[in-house]
Amino acid sequence: HRMVRSPSVSVVLCTLERFQELAKCVESLNAQTEQNFEIIQITERGPLAKLRNQGWRQARAHIVSFLDDDCVASPDWLRNVLAAFRPAVVGVTGPAVIPQHYRQQRDLFRFQRLHELFLDEDSRAKPGHLSQAGAISLQASRSDCHYRGSVQYLEACNMSYRKEALEAVGGFDEAYGGIGDWSEPDLCFRMRQNFGVDCLQFSPSVRVEHRCSRSGAFLRRRSDNIRRYRNYLRFSRRWIPSSRHHTSYRFILGLYYGFSWAGLLG
């Protein structure tokens, strides 16, 4: 833990056997222009939704930021997080830029062309938007992402909330198992139900670089693929209107998870 007397922000880092990546992440935090923050490091094994809840419940600050351990924050990241919290805003996110070298280490880029068939106008042009089929936007991963405005969900590796808002909705739903896929947009959709459709904001200056790692939690992804698909089904049944387009995407996603779990995708 990094402790200060009265932190403005509590940064929750859930980390698992990514020692080099974690060192780079913490180094970027120690170089922040805003130094009034604490770090809450969670190193246990277990469902990520549960571990994240454990982290924010320990937080002493009114703002809780979740940062993946393979992310490197820009020097003004925390200062810009705080600046983006206007009175009606309960959640803030920004670009999570994935350098080209790391893109094949994130699942979406392994079947990007197929995924893009299910995007619509908003999810194709804006970060933080879900298509009618349930496909997520890839805009936040681009280095030229300059969008500013409301979003439907926050980037999972770069998300900050008011602690009182997390308390109001009960935090992450621990019914989402394993590495927690889809628990993040589920939380955001519940936030928007409670606090209004503009309560989540994207700021281009709240920027991190996501150097997607093949160690640690990544090694659990293949063995967790069946659970990840169940997580998607749970989310989609709650939040995505039933349609042929949605059914097609669910089928394709199921094939992807199944083939990947079986080792048929590299």
Coordinates of C-alpha atoms in Angstrom, one line a residue:
H1 CA 0.0 0.0 0.0
R2 CA 1.0 3.6 -0.6
M3 CA -0.4 5.7 2.2
V4 CA -1.0 9.4 2.6
R5 CA -2.9 11.1 5.4
S6 CA -6.0 12.3 3.5
P7 CA -5.9 10.9 -0.1
S8 CA -7.9 12.6 -2.9
V9 CA -7.9 9.3 -4.8
S10 CA -7.6 5.7 -3.9
V11 CA -6.0 3.7 -6.7
V12 CA -6.9 0.0 -6.6
L13 CA -4.4 -2.4 -8.3
C14 CA -5.5 -6.0 -8.6
T15 CA -2.4 -7.8 -9.6
L16 CA -1.3 -11.4 -10.2
E17 CA 2.2 -12.5 -10.9
R18 CA 3.1 -9.6 -13.2
F19 CA 6.1 -8.3 -11.3
Q20 CA 7.8 -6.4 -14.1
E21 CA 4.5 -4.9 -15.4
L22 CA 3.4 -3.9 -11.9
A23 CA 6.7 -2.2 -11.3
K24 CA 6.2 -0.1 -14.5
C25 CA 2.7 0.7 -13.4
V26 CA 3.7 1.8 -9.9
E27 CA 6.6 3.8 -11.3
S28 CA 4.1 5.8 -13.5
L29 CA 1.9 6.4 -10.4
N30 CA 4.9 7.7 -8.4
A31 CA 5.6 10.1 -11.2
Q32 CA 2.2 11.7 -11.1
T33 CA 1.8 15.4 -10.9
E34 CA -1.0 14.8 -8.4
Q35 CA 0.6 13.1 -5.4
N36 CA -2.2 13.0 -2.9
F37 CA -3.3 9.4 -3.5
E38 CA -3.0 6.0 -1.9
I39 CA -2.4 2.7 -3.6
I40 CA -4.5 -0.4 -2.6
Q41 CA -2.8 -3.4 -3.9
I42 CA -4.8 -6.7 -4.1
T43 CA -2.6 -9.7 -4.7
E44 CA -5.0 -12.6 -3.9
R45 CA -6.3 -15.1 -6.3
G46 CA -10.1 -15.2 -6.8
P47 CA -12.9 -13.7 -8.9
L48 CA -11.9 -10.3 -10.1
A49 CA -15.3 -8.7 -9.3
K50 CA -15.0 -9.8 -5.7
L51 CA -11.4 -8.6 -5.5
R52 CA -12.3 -5.2 -6.9
N53 CA -15.1 -4.9 -4.4
Q54 CA -12.6 -5.7 -1.6
G55 CA -10.3 -3.0 -2.9
W56 CA -12.8 -0.1 -3.1
R57 CA -14.3 -0.9 0.3
Q58 CA -10.8 -0.3 1.8
A59 CA -10.5 3.1 0.1
R60 CA -10.2 6.2 2.2
A61 CA -10.7 8.6 -0.6
H62 CA -14.0 9.8 -2.2
I63 CA -12.7 8.9 -5.6
V64 CA -11.7 5.3 -6.4
S65 CA -9.6 4.6 -9.5
F66 CA -9.1 1.1 -10.9
L67 CA -6.0 0.6 -13.0
D68 CA -4.8 -2.6 -14.6
D69 CA -1.3 -3.7 -13.5
D70 CA -0.1 -3.8 -17.1
C71 CA -1.0 -0.1 -17.7
V72 CA 1.3 2.9 -17.6
A73 CA -0.5 6.2 -16.7
S74 CA 0.4 9.5 -18.3
P75 CA 2.0 12.0 -15.8
D76 CA -1.2 14.1 -15.5
W77 CA -3.6 11.1 -15.4
L78 CA -4.7 11.5 -11.7
R79 CA -4.9 15.3 -12.0
N80 CA -7.1 15.0 -15.0
V81 CA -9.3 12.3 -13.4
L82 CA -10.0 14.7 -10.5
A83 CA -10.7 17.6 -13.0
A84 CA -13.2 15.5 -14.9
F85 CA -15.5 14.9 -11.8
R86 CA -18.0 17.7 -12.2
P87 CA -21.0 17.7 -9.8
A88 CA -23.3 15.4 -11.8
V89 CA -20.5 13.0 -12.8
V90 CA -20.0 9.7 -10.9
G91 CA -17.6 7.9 -13.2
V92 CA -14.6 9.0 -15.4
T93 CA -12.6 7.2 -18.0
G94 CA -10.3 8.0 -20.9
P95 CA -8.1 6.5 -23.6
A96 CA -6.5 3.1 -22.9
V97 CA -4.1 3.2 -25.8
I98 CA -2.8 -0.2 -27.0
P99 CA 0.5 0.1 -28.9
Q100 CA 0.5 -1.9 -32.1
H101 CA 3.1 -4.4 -30.7
Y102 CA 0.6 -5.4 -27.9
R103 CA -2.6 -5.6 -30.0
Q104 CA -2.5 -9.3 -30.7
Q105 CA -2.3 -9.9 -27.0
R106 CA -5.8 -8.7 -26.6
D107 CA -8.7 -10.9 -27.7
L108 CA -10.7 -8.4 -29.6
F109 CA -7.9 -7.7 -32.0
R110 CA -7.6 -11.3 -32.9
F111 CA -11.0 -11.3 -34.5
Q112 CA -11.4 -7.5 -35.1
R113 CA -12.8 -7.6 -38.6
L114 CA -15.6 -10.0 -37.5
H115 CA -16.3 -7.9 -34.4
E116 CA -16.6 -4.7 -36.5
L117 CA -19.4 -6.2 -38.5
F118 CA -21.6 -5.8 -35.4
L119 CA -20.7 -2.2 -34.7
D120 CA -23.2 0.6 -35.4
E121 CA -22.6 4.3 -35.9
D122 CA -22.1 5.3 -32.3
S123 CA -19.9 2.3 -31.3
R124 CA -17.8 2.7 -34.4
A125 CA -17.1 6.4 -33.9
K126 CA -17.1 6.9 -30.2
P127 CA -15.4 5.2 -27.2
G128 CA -17.5 3.8 -24.4
H129 CA -20.5 2.8 -26.5
L130 CA -22.1 -0.5 -27.0
S131 CA -23.8 -1.5 -30.3
Q132 CA -27.3 -2.8 -30.4
A133 CA -25.8 -6.2 -30.9
G134 CA -23.6 -6.0 -27.8
A135 CA -20.3 -5.2 -29.5
I136 CA -18.0 -2.8 -27.7
S137 CA -16.3 0.1 -29.3
L138 CA -12.5 -0.1 -30.0
Q139 CA -12.0 3.7 -30.2
A140 CA -10.4 4.1 -26.8
S141 CA -7.5 1.9 -27.7
R142 CA -6.5 4.3 -30.6
S143 CA -3.7 6.8 -30.1
D144 CA -5.8 9.5 -31.9
C145 CA -8.8 9.1 -29.6
H146 CA -9.9 12.7 -28.7
Y147 CA -13.6 12.2 -27.8
R148 CA -15.0 14.1 -24.9
G149 CA -18.4 13.5 -23.6
S150 CA -20.8 11.0 -22.0
V151 CA -20.3 7.2 -22.4
Q152 CA -22.3 4.1 -21.6
Y153 CA -19.4 2.3 -19.9
L154 CA -15.9 3.0 -18.7
E155 CA -12.8 1.3 -19.9
A156 CA -12.2 -1.6 -17.7
C157 CA -8.4 -1.0 -17.2
N158 CA -8.9 2.8 -16.7
M159 CA -12.0 3.6 -14.7
S160 CA -12.7 5.9 -11.7
Y161 CA -15.8 6.3 -9.6
R162 CA -17.1 8.2 -6.7
K163 CA -17.0 5.8 -3.8
E164 CA -20.5 6.9 -2.7
A165 CA -21.8 5.8 -6.1
L166 CA -20.2 2.4 -5.8
E167 CA -21.8 2.1 -2.4
A168 CA -25.2 3.1 -3.8
V169 CA -25.3 0.4 -6.4
G170 CA -23.5 -2.3 -4.4
G171 CA -20.3 -2.3 -6.5
F172 CA -19.4 -5.0 -9.0
D173 CA -21.9 -7.8 -9.3
E174 CA -20.0 -10.9 -8.0
A175 CA -22.3 -13.2 -10.0
Y176 CA -19.8 -12.4 -12.9
G177 CA -17.2 -15.0 -12.3
G178 CA -13.5 -15.6 -13.2
I179 CA -11.7 -12.6 -14.6
G180 CA -14.8 -10.5 -14.4
D181 CA -15.5 -9.9 -18.1
W182 CA -18.7 -7.9 -18.6
S183 CA -19.0 -7.0 -14.9
E184 CA -17.6 -3.5 -15.7
P185 CA -20.3 -2.5 -18.3
D186 CA -22.9 -4.1 -16.0
L187 CA -21.8 -1.8 -13.2
C188 CA -21.9 1.2 -15.5
F189 CA -25.4 0.4 -16.8
R190 CA -26.6 0.3 -13.2
M191 CA -24.9 3.6 -12.5
R192 CA -26.7 5.2 -15.4
Q193 CA -30.0 3.8 -14.2
N194 CA -29.4 5.4 -10.8
F195 CA -27.6 8.7 -11.7
G196 CA -28.7 9.5 -15.2
V197 CA -27.5 8.8 -18.7
D198 CA -24.8 11.5 -18.6
C199 CA -23.2 10.5 -15.3
L200 CA -20.3 8.7 -16.9
Q201 CA -17.8 10.9 -18.8
F202 CA -14.8 10.3 -21.2
S203 CA -12.0 12.7 -21.1
P204 CA -9.1 12.4 -23.7
S205 CA -6.6 13.7 -21.0
V206 CA -7.4 10.8 -18.7
R207 CA -5.0 8.7 -20.6
V208 CA -3.1 5.4 -20.0
E209 CA -1.1 3.1 -22.2
H210 CA -2.3 -0.5 -22.0
R211 CA 0.7 -2.8 -22.6
C212 CA -1.4 -6.0 -22.6
S213 CA 0.6 -8.7 -20.8
R214 CA 0.7 -12.4 -21.6
S215 CA 1.6 -13.2 -18.0
G216 CA -0.4 -13.3 -14.8
A217 CA -4.2 -13.1 -15.3
F218 CA -3.7 -13.5 -19.1
L219 CA -2.9 -17.2 -18.5
R220 CA -6.3 -17.7 -16.9
R221 CA -8.2 -16.3 -19.9
R222 CA -8.3 -19.5 -22.0
S223 CA -9.3 -21.7 -19.1
D224 CA -11.9 -19.1 -18.2
N225 CA -13.5 -18.8 -21.7
I226 CA -16.6 -20.8 -20.9
R227 CA -17.2 -18.6 -17.8
R228 CA -16.4 -15.5 -19.9
Y229 CA -19.2 -16.5 -22.3
R230 CA -21.6 -17.2 -19.5
N231 CA -20.7 -13.7 -18.2
Y232 CA -21.6 -12.2 -21.6
L233 CA -24.9 -14.1 -21.6
R234 CA -25.7 -12.8 -18.2
F235 CA -24.9 -9.2 -19.3
S236 CA -26.8 -9.5 -22.6
R237 CA -29.9 -10.9 -21.1
R238 CA -30.0 -8.0 -18.7
W239 CA -29.2 -5.1 -20.9
I240 CA -29.3 -5.9 -24.7
P241 CA -32.7 -5.8 -26.4
S242 CA -33.4 -9.1 -28.1
S243 CA -32.9 -9.0 -31.9
R244 CA -31.6 -11.2 -34.8
H245 CA -28.4 -9.0 -34.8
H246 CA -27.8 -9.6 -31.2
T247 CA -28.4 -13.4 -31.6
S248 CA -25.9 -13.5 -34.4
Y249 CA -23.2 -11.7 -32.4
R250 CA -23.9 -14.0 -29.4
F251 CA -23.4 -17.0 -31.7
I252 CA -20.2 -15.7 -33.1
L253 CA -18.8 -14.8 -29.7
G254 CA -19.7 -18.3 -28.5
L255 CA -17.8 -19.9 -31.3
Y256 CA -14.8 -17.7 -30.6
Y257 CA -14.7 -18.5 -26.9
G258 CA -15.3 -22.2 -27.6
F259 CA -12.5 -22.4 -30.2
S260 CA -10.1 -20.4 -28.1
W261 CA -10.8 -22.6 -25.1
A262 CA -10.1 -25.7 -27.2
G263 CA -6.8 -24.3 -28.4
L264 CA -7.9 -23.9 -32.0
L265 CA -7.2 -20.2 -32.1
G266 CA -3.6 -19.0 -31.6

